[in-house]
Amino acid sequence: MTNAQVTALQYGLIGFFALWTVVLVPQLLTQLARHGGLRLRGIVTTAAVLLYGCMTFAVVFLPLPGPGTRRLSQTVQLHPFQWITDIHTELLKHGEPLSQWFMTQTFQQACMNVLLFVPLGVFARILWRRGLVGTTLIGFTASLLIEITQVTANFGTAPYVYRIFDVDDLVNNTFGAGVGWVFGALLLALLRAKPSTVDVQPARSQRIHLAQTR
């Protein structure tokens, strides 16, 4: 993970706490009004979705280009699985053996793109009750929206394009959403298979009054 990505995650975490503070108070008041108490599951779910959204936004768009930032020589990459070729190029550049392919920055970046959308797949399965096809479409649409935002320089709000529109990101993000759906489905299956605890009360001895009118 690069220093820029670490910085982006730090800003994302700050943004999460700021946003959650704004959302938490109305949520607590709503729960008290509707249910007469607090529901931890709803609070945790909201926090998880907000945390994921803030972290994803930060990693995708930050840091913004500064005055001394060099412009990209390539802004669009339309060759599927180009990252595999880039791994070989990176190994040759640094004189590393082929067996070290999993240590390359290119491979790690591809894994990050997959992992980035795994939580989205989990949310789609557990929270939104979507199927695998629906989750895949959600992942693809979200990834495509991100790539379009990047290639348009954040819809013209950035001074120039500072992130590449990469078809491999579309593939890896969509795959990550599918992996997240499978993980969410397995988690639900494990929770449903867990035996429920039955509260068995010991039999109480009762006195029988023979003279009692029945």
mmCIF file of N, CA, C and O in Angstrom, residues 162-207:
data_model
loop_
_atom_site.group_PDB
_atom_site.id
_atom_site.type_symbol
_atom_site.label_atom_id
_atom_site.label_comp_id
_atom_site.label_asym_id
_atom_site.label_seq_id
_atom_site.Cartn_x
_atom_site.Cartn_y
_atom_site.Cartn_z
ATOM 1 N N TYR A 162 -6.748 12.598 -13.423
ATOM 2 C CA TYR A 162 -5.619 12.127 -12.622
ATOM 3 C C TYR A 162 -5.738 10.649 -12.264
ATOM 4 O O TYR A 162 -4.902 10.121 -11.521
ATOM 5 N N ARG A 163 -6.767 9.969 -12.762
ATOM 6 C CA ARG A 163 -6.911 8.530 -12.585
ATOM 7 C C ARG A 163 -7.257 7.908 -13.934
ATOM 8 O O ARG A 163 -7.956 8.510 -14.750
ATOM 9 N N ILE A 164 -6.790 6.677 -14.158
ATOM 10 C CA ILE A 164 -6.978 6.003 -15.439
ATOM 11 C C ILE A 164 -8.316 5.285 -15.470
ATOM 12 O O ILE A 164 -8.706 4.630 -14.488
ATOM 13 N N PHE A 165 -9.024 5.412 -16.581
ATOM 14 C CA PHE A 165 -10.191 4.566 -16.846
ATOM 15 C C PHE A 165 -9.647 3.206 -17.287
ATOM 16 O O PHE A 165 -9.093 3.062 -18.369
ATOM 17 N N ASP A 166 -9.791 2.201 -16.432
ATOM 18 C CA ASP A 166 -9.168 0.901 -16.662
ATOM 19 C C ASP A 166 -10.241 -0.175 -16.712
ATOM 20 O O ASP A 166 -11.000 -0.366 -15.748
ATOM 21 N N VAL A 167 -10.312 -0.878 -17.830
ATOM 22 C CA VAL A 167 -11.304 -1.941 -17.968
ATOM 23 C C VAL A 167 -11.022 -3.074 -16.983
ATOM 24 O O VAL A 167 -11.945 -3.777 -16.560
ATOM 25 N N ASP A 168 -9.761 -3.246 -16.601
ATOM 26 C CA ASP A 168 -9.426 -4.271 -15.609
ATOM 27 C C ASP A 168 -10.041 -3.949 -14.248
ATOM 28 O O ASP A 168 -10.392 -4.852 -13.487
ATOM 29 N N ASP A 169 -10.155 -2.657 -13.938
ATOM 30 C CA ASP A 169 -10.820 -2.281 -12.690
ATOM 31 C C ASP A 169 -12.285 -2.695 -12.717
ATOM 32 O O ASP A 169 -12.832 -3.151 -11.701
ATOM 33 N N LEU A 170 -12.924 -2.538 -13.867
ATOM 34 C CA LEU A 170 -14.314 -2.980 -14.005
ATOM 35 C C LEU A 170 -14.439 -4.475 -13.748
ATOM 36 O O LEU A 170 -15.335 -4.915 -13.030
ATOM 37 N N VAL A 171 -13.536 -5.237 -14.336
ATOM 38 C CA VAL A 171 -13.584 -6.694 -14.194
ATOM 39 C C VAL A 171 -13.323 -7.097 -12.745
ATOM 40 O O VAL A 171 -14.068 -7.894 -12.151
ATOM 41 N N ASN A 172 -12.272 -6.528 -12.152
ATOM 42 C CA ASN A 172 -11.897 -6.919 -10.789
ATOM 43 C C ASN A 172 -12.919 -6.455 -9.766
ATOM 44 O O ASN A 172 -13.228 -7.177 -8.804
ATOM 45 N N ASN A 173 -13.449 -5.257 -9.940
ATOM 46 C CA ASN A 173 -14.481 -4.776 -9.019
ATOM 47 C C ASN A 173 -15.732 -5.635 -9.093
ATOM 48 O O ASN A 173 -16.313 -6.001 -8.053
ATOM 49 N N THR A 174 -16.156 -5.956 -10.305
ATOM 50 C CA THR A 174 -17.353 -6.784 -10.474
ATOM 51 C C THR A 174 -17.139 -8.171 -9.890
ATOM 52 O O THR A 174 -18.027 -8.729 -9.235
ATOM 53 N N PHE A 175 -15.959 -8.719 -10.110
ATOM 54 C CA PHE A 175 -15.626 -10.024 -9.535
ATOM 55 C C PHE A 175 -15.639 -9.949 -8.009
ATOM 56 O O PHE A 175 -16.123 -10.871 -7.333
ATOM 57 N N GLY A 176 -15.128 -8.866 -7.460
ATOM 58 C CA GLY A 176 -15.127 -8.699 -6.006
ATOM 59 C C GLY A 176 -16.526 -8.654 -5.434
ATOM 60 O O GLY A 176 -16.790 -9.215 -4.369
ATOM 61 N N ALA A 177 -17.456 -8.000 -6.147
ATOM 62 C CA ALA A 177 -18.848 -7.972 -5.687
ATOM 63 C C ALA A 177 -19.439 -9.377 -5.684
ATOM 64 O O ALA A 177 -20.175 -9.747 -4.761
ATOM 65 N N GLY A 178 -19.119 -10.168 -6.703
ATOM 66 C CA GLY A 178 -19.594 -11.552 -6.743
ATOM 67 C C GLY A 178 -19.019 -12.386 -5.610
ATOM 68 O O GLY A 178 -19.732 -13.190 -4.999
ATOM 69 N N VAL A 179 -17.734 -12.192 -5.322
ATOM 70 C CA VAL A 179 -17.113 -12.903 -4.205
ATOM 71 C C VAL A 179 -17.781 -12.512 -2.890
ATOM 72 O O VAL A 179 -18.044 -13.355 -2.026
ATOM 73 N N GLY A 180 -18.083 -11.223 -2.748
ATOM 74 C CA GLY A 180 -18.762 -10.773 -1.540
ATOM 75 C C GLY A 180 -20.144 -11.390 -1.390
ATOM 76 O O GLY A 180 -20.562 -11.731 -0.285
ATOM 77 N N TRP A 181 -20.858 -11.553 -2.519
ATOM 78 C CA TRP A 181 -22.178 -12.186 -2.471
ATOM 79 C C TRP A 181 -22.059 -13.630 -1.979
ATOM 80 O O TRP A 181 -22.857 -14.077 -1.148
ATOM 81 N N VAL A 182 -21.082 -14.358 -2.498
ATOM 82 C CA VAL A 182 -20.881 -15.750 -2.068
ATOM 83 C C VAL A 182 -20.549 -15.795 -0.578
ATOM 84 O O VAL A 182 -21.074 -16.632 0.165
ATOM 85 N N PHE A 183 -19.681 -14.900 -0.145
ATOM 86 C CA PHE A 183 -19.323 -14.858 1.271
ATOM 87 C C PHE A 183 -20.544 -14.550 2.130
ATOM 88 O O PHE A 183 -20.758 -15.161 3.186
ATOM 89 N N GLY A 184 -21.366 -13.590 1.688
ATOM 90 C CA GLY A 184 -22.583 -13.264 2.430
ATOM 91 C C GLY A 184 -23.560 -14.427 2.475
ATOM 92 O O GLY A 184 -24.196 -14.673 3.505
ATOM 93 N N ALA A 185 -23.689 -15.150 1.352
ATOM 94 C CA ALA A 185 -24.584 -16.310 1.313
ATOM 95 C C ALA A 185 -24.103 -17.400 2.261
ATOM 96 O O ALA A 185 -24.911 -18.030 2.959
ATOM 97 N N LEU A 186 -22.798 -17.638 2.296
ATOM 98 C CA LEU A 186 -22.246 -18.640 3.210
ATOM 99 C C LEU A 186 -22.461 -18.225 4.668
ATOM 100 O O LEU A 186 -22.776 -19.065 5.523
ATOM 101 N N LEU A 187 -22.304 -16.941 4.934
ATOM 102 C CA LEU A 187 -22.499 -16.458 6.297
ATOM 103 C C LEU A 187 -23.950 -16.642 6.740
ATOM 104 O O LEU A 187 -24.212 -17.086 7.870
ATOM 105 N N LEU A 188 -24.893 -16.341 5.849
ATOM 106 C CA LEU A 188 -26.304 -16.545 6.182
ATOM 107 C C LEU A 188 -26.610 -18.027 6.393
ATOM 108 O O LEU A 188 -27.371 -18.389 7.294
ATOM 109 N N ALA A 189 -26.009 -18.883 5.556
ATOM 110 C CA ALA A 189 -26.237 -20.319 5.693
ATOM 111 C C ALA A 189 -25.714 -20.832 7.035
ATOM 112 O O ALA A 189 -26.355 -21.658 7.689
ATOM 113 N N LEU A 190 -24.562 -20.322 7.462
ATOM 114 C CA LEU A 190 -24.010 -20.742 8.752
ATOM 115 C C LEU A 190 -24.883 -20.269 9.909
ATOM 116 O O LEU A 190 -25.093 -20.995 10.880
ATOM 117 N N LEU A 191 -25.398 -19.060 9.798
ATOM 118 C CA LEU A 191 -26.252 -18.537 10.864
ATOM 119 C C LEU A 191 -27.562 -19.306 10.955
ATOM 120 O O LEU A 191 -28.076 -19.557 12.049
ATOM 121 N N ARG A 192 -28.099 -19.702 9.788
ATOM 122 C CA ARG A 192 -29.356 -20.455 9.787
ATOM 123 C C ARG A 192 -29.155 -21.887 10.256
ATOM 124 O O ARG A 192 -30.067 -22.489 10.827
ATOM 125 N N ALA A 193 -27.950 -22.433 10.010
ATOM 126 C CA ALA A 193 -27.684 -23.811 10.413
ATOM 127 C C ALA A 193 -27.339 -23.924 11.890
ATOM 128 O O ALA A 193 -27.329 -25.020 12.442
ATOM 129 N N LYS A 194 -27.063 -22.799 12.528
ATOM 130 C CA LYS A 194 -26.699 -22.824 13.938
ATOM 131 C C LYS A 194 -27.900 -23.265 14.755
ATOM 132 O O LYS A 194 -28.977 -22.694 14.648
ATOM 133 N N PRO A 195 -27.746 -24.302 15.571
ATOM 134 C CA PRO A 195 -28.897 -24.785 16.350
ATOM 135 C C PRO A 195 -29.379 -23.739 17.329
ATOM 136 O O PRO A 195 -28.594 -23.087 18.000
ATOM 137 N N SER A 196 -30.672 -23.568 17.352
ATOM 138 C CA SER A 196 -31.259 -22.593 18.269
ATOM 139 C C SER A 196 -31.287 -23.163 19.679
ATOM 140 O O SER A 196 -31.555 -24.342 19.890
ATOM 141 N N THR A 197 -31.019 -22.297 20.616
ATOM 142 C CA THR A 197 -31.018 -22.731 22.013
ATOM 143 C C THR A 197 -32.444 -22.693 22.543
ATOM 144 O O THR A 197 -33.138 -21.683 22.447
ATOM 145 N N VAL A 198 -32.892 -23.795 23.077
ATOM 146 C CA VAL A 198 -34.245 -23.894 23.619
ATOM 147 C C VAL A 198 -34.165 -23.792 25.129
ATOM 148 O O VAL A 198 -33.419 -24.538 25.780
ATOM 149 N N ASP A 199 -34.917 -22.868 25.662
ATOM 150 C CA ASP A 199 -34.925 -22.656 27.106
ATOM 151 C C ASP A 199 -35.842 -23.700 27.749
ATOM 152 O O ASP A 199 -37.060 -23.583 27.680
ATOM 153 N N VAL A 200 -35.227 -24.710 28.297
ATOM 154 C CA VAL A 200 -35.992 -25.796 28.916
ATOM 155 C C VAL A 200 -36.098 -25.529 30.409
ATOM 156 O O VAL A 200 -35.084 -25.443 31.102
ATOM 157 N N GLN A 201 -37.316 -25.378 30.874
ATOM 158 C CA GLN A 201 -37.539 -25.138 32.288
ATOM 159 C C GLN A 201 -37.753 -26.475 33.005
ATOM 160 O O GLN A 201 -38.459 -27.356 32.506
ATOM 161 N N PRO A 202 -37.152 -26.655 34.169
ATOM 162 C CA PRO A 202 -37.364 -27.895 34.919
ATOM 163 C C PRO A 202 -38.811 -28.000 35.381
ATOM 164 O O PRO A 202 -39.473 -27.002 35.678
ATOM 165 N N ALA A 203 -39.300 -29.227 35.390
ATOM 166 C CA ALA A 203 -40.688 -29.447 35.801
ATOM 167 C C ALA A 203 -40.863 -29.069 37.263
ATOM 168 O O ALA A 203 -40.038 -29.407 38.108
ATOM 169 N N ARG A 204 -41.922 -28.323 37.515
ATOM 170 C CA ARG A 204 -42.192 -27.896 38.884
ATOM 171 C C ARG A 204 -43.133 -28.893 39.562
ATOM 172 O O ARG A 204 -44.091 -29.354 38.959
ATOM 173 N N SER A 205 -42.820 -29.188 40.771
ATOM 174 C CA SER A 205 -43.710 -30.074 41.535
ATOM 175 C C SER A 205 -44.914 -29.279 42.012
ATOM 176 O O SER A 205 -44.783 -28.179 42.547
ATOM 177 N N GLN A 206 -46.083 -29.766 41.749
ATOM 178 C CA GLN A 206 -47.305 -29.091 42.136
ATOM 179 C C GLN A 206 -48.080 -29.977 43.130
ATOM 180 O O GLN A 206 -48.104 -31.175 43.016
ATOM 181 N N ARG A 207 -48.677 -29.287 44.054
ATOM 182 C CA ARG A 207 -49.508 -29.996 45.038
ATOM 183 C C ARG A 207 -50.913 -30.163 44.465
ATOM 184 O O ARG A 207 -51.478 -29.246 43.908
#
